[in-house]
Coordinates of C-alpha atoms in Angstrom, one line a residue:
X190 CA 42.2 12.1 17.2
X191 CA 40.0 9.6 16.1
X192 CA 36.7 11.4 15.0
X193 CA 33.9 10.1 17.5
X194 CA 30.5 11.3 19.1
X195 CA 30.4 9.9 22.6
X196 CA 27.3 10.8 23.6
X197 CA 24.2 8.4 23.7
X198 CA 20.6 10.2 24.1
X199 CA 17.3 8.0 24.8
X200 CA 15.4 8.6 21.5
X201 CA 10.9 8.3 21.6
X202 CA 10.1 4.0 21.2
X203 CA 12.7 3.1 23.6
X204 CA 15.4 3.6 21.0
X205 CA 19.3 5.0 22.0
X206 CA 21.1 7.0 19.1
X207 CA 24.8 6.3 19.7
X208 CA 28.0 6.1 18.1
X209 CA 28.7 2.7 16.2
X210 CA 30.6 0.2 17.9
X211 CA 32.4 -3.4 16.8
X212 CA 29.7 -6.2 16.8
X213 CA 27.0 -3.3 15.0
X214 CA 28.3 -4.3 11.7
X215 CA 25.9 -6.9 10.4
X216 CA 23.1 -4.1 11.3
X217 CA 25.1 -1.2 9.6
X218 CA 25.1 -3.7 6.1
X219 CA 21.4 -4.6 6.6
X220 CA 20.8 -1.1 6.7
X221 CA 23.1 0.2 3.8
X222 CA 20.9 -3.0 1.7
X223 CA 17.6 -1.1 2.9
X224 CA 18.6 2.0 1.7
X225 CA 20.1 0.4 -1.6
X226 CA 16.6 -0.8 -2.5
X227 CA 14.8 2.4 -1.6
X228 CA 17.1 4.4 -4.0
X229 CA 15.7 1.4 -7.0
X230 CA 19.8 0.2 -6.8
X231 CA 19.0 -3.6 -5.2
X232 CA 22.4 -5.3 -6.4
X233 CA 24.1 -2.2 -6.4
X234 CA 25.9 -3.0 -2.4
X235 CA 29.3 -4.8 -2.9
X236 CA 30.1 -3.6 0.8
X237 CA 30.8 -6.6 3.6
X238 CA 31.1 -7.4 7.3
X239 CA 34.4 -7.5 7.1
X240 CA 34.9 -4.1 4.7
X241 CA 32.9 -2.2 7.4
X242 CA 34.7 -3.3 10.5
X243 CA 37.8 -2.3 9.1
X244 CA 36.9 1.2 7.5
X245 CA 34.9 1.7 10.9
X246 CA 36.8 0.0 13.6
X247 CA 40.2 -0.4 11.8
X248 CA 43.5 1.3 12.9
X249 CA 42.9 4.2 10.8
X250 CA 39.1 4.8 10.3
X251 CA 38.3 6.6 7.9
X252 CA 34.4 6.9 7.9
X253 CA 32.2 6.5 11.3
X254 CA 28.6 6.0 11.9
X255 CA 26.1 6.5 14.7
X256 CA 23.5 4.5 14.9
X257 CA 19.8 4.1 16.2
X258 CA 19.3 0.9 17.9
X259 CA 16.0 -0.2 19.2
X260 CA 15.2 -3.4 20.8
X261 CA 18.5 -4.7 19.8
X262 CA 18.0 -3.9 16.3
X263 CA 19.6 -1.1 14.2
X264 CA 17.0 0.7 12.6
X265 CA 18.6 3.9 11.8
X266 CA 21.8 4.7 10.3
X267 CA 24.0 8.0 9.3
X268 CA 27.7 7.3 7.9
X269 CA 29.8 10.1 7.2
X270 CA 33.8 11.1 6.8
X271 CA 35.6 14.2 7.2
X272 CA 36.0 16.5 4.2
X273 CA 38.0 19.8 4.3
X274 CA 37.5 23.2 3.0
X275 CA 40.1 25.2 2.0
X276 CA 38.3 28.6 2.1
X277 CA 37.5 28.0 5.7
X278 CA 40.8 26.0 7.0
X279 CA 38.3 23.9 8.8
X280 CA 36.8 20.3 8.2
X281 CA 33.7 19.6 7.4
X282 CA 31.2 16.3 7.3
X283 CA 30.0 14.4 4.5
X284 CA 26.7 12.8 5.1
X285 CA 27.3 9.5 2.7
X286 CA 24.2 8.1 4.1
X287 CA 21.1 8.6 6.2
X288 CA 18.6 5.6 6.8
X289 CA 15.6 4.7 9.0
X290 CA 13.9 2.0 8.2
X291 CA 11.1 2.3 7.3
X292 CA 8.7 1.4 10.5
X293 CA 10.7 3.4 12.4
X294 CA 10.4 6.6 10.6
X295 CA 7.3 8.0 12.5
X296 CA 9.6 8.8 15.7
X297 CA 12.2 11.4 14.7
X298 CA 15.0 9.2 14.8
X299 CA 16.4 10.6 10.9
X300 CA 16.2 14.2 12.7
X301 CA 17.5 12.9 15.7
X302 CA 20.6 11.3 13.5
X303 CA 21.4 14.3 11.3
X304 CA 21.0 16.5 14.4
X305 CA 23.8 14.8 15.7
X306 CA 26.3 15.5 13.1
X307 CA 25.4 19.0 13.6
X308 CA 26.7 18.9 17.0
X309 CA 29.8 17.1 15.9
X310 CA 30.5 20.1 13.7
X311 CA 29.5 22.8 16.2
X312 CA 31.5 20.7 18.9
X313 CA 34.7 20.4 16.6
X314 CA 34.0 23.9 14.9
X315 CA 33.8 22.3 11.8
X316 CA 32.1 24.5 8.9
X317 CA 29.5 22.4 7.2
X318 CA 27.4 19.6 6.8
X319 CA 27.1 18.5 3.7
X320 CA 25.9 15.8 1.8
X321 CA 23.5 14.6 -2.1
X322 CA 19.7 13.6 -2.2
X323 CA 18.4 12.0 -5.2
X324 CA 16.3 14.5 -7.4
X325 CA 13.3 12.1 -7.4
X326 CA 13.3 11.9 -3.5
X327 CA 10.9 14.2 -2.7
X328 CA 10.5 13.5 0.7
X329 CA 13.9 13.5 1.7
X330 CA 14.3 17.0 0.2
X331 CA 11.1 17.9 2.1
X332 CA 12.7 16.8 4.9
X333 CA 16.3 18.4 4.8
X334 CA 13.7 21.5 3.9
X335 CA 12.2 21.2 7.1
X336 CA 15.5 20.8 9.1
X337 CA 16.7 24.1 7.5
X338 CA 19.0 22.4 4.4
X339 CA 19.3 24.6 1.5
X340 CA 20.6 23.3 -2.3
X341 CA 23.9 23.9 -4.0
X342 CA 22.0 24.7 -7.2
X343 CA 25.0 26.5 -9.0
X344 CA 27.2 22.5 -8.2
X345 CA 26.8 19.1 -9.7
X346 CA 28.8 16.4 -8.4
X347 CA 30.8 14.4 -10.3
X348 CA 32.2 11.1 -10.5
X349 CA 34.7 8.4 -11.7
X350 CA 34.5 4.9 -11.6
X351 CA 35.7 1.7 -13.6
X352 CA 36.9 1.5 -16.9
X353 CA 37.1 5.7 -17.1
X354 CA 39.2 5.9 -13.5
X355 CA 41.6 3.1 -15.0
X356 CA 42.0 5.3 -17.8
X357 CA 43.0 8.5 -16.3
X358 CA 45.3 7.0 -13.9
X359 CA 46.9 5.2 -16.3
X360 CA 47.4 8.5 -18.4
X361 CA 50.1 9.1 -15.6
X362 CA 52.5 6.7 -17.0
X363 CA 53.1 8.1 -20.3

């Protein structure tokens, strides 16, 4: 069962938050490009048209997005994947990334997104929402405040990339 949200609400502004569809792609990127400068990463997107359709649209998608279009425009975006606890036996979300641009932000439409992954998980009777926030980004943590988020203080993520994931899967081969 392919992981979708098929409901479509009438937002303030005239906007509609919806699931992603084929064609939204173009938006999705200009988006994730907004959201790369705003976290002070500018070249930091190697993502593409073609990348998204297939990881969104493709025979096995593995991420979704909903979306909140106004006037033709997407001006808000949340993508997020299944993850899976094993204390639970239930899935989860991963929040990878939550956007509104920024004239569009007086309206509710980032509450209006996340609040819609909530009702995935409530739907689907999956445990948790989850998802990072930069330390520096104080008024996103004011906002997941506001919405009722609380920190994982006692867990850090971490990561492996590049040279340093090369490296310890090719430690497999000796």
């Amino acid at each position: 069962m392919t992981p979708r949200n098929p409901h479509s609400r009438a937002l303030a502004g005239g906007a509609v938050l919806r699931d992603a569809r084929p064609g939204d792609e173009p938006g999705i990127l200009a988006r994730i490009h907004d959201l790369a400068v705003y976290e002070r990463e500018p070249d930091a997107v190697e993502n593409t048209v073609e990348a998204l359709a297939e990881t969104l649209f493709g025979d096995e998608p593995r991420a979704f997005t909903h979306v909140v279009e106004r006037d033709g425009v997407i001006v808000g975006i949340a993508i997020w994947f299944l993850t899976y606890s094993t204390w639970t036996g239930r899935h989860g979300i991963w929040l990878e990334d939550l956007f509104v641009a920024e004239a569009h932000r007086a309206y509710g439409y980032g509450k209006a997104l996340i609040a819609s992954l909530a009702e995935v998980c409530i739907e689907r009777e999956y445990s948790r929402l989850e998802w990072t926030v930069l330390d520096w980004n104080e008024s996103a943590i004011g906002f997941y405040r506001s919405i009722g988020a609380a920190p994982m203080a006692e867990w850090t993520t971490q990561r492996l990339v590049g040279d340093d994931l090369a490296v310890l899967a090719a430690s497999l081969e000796r």
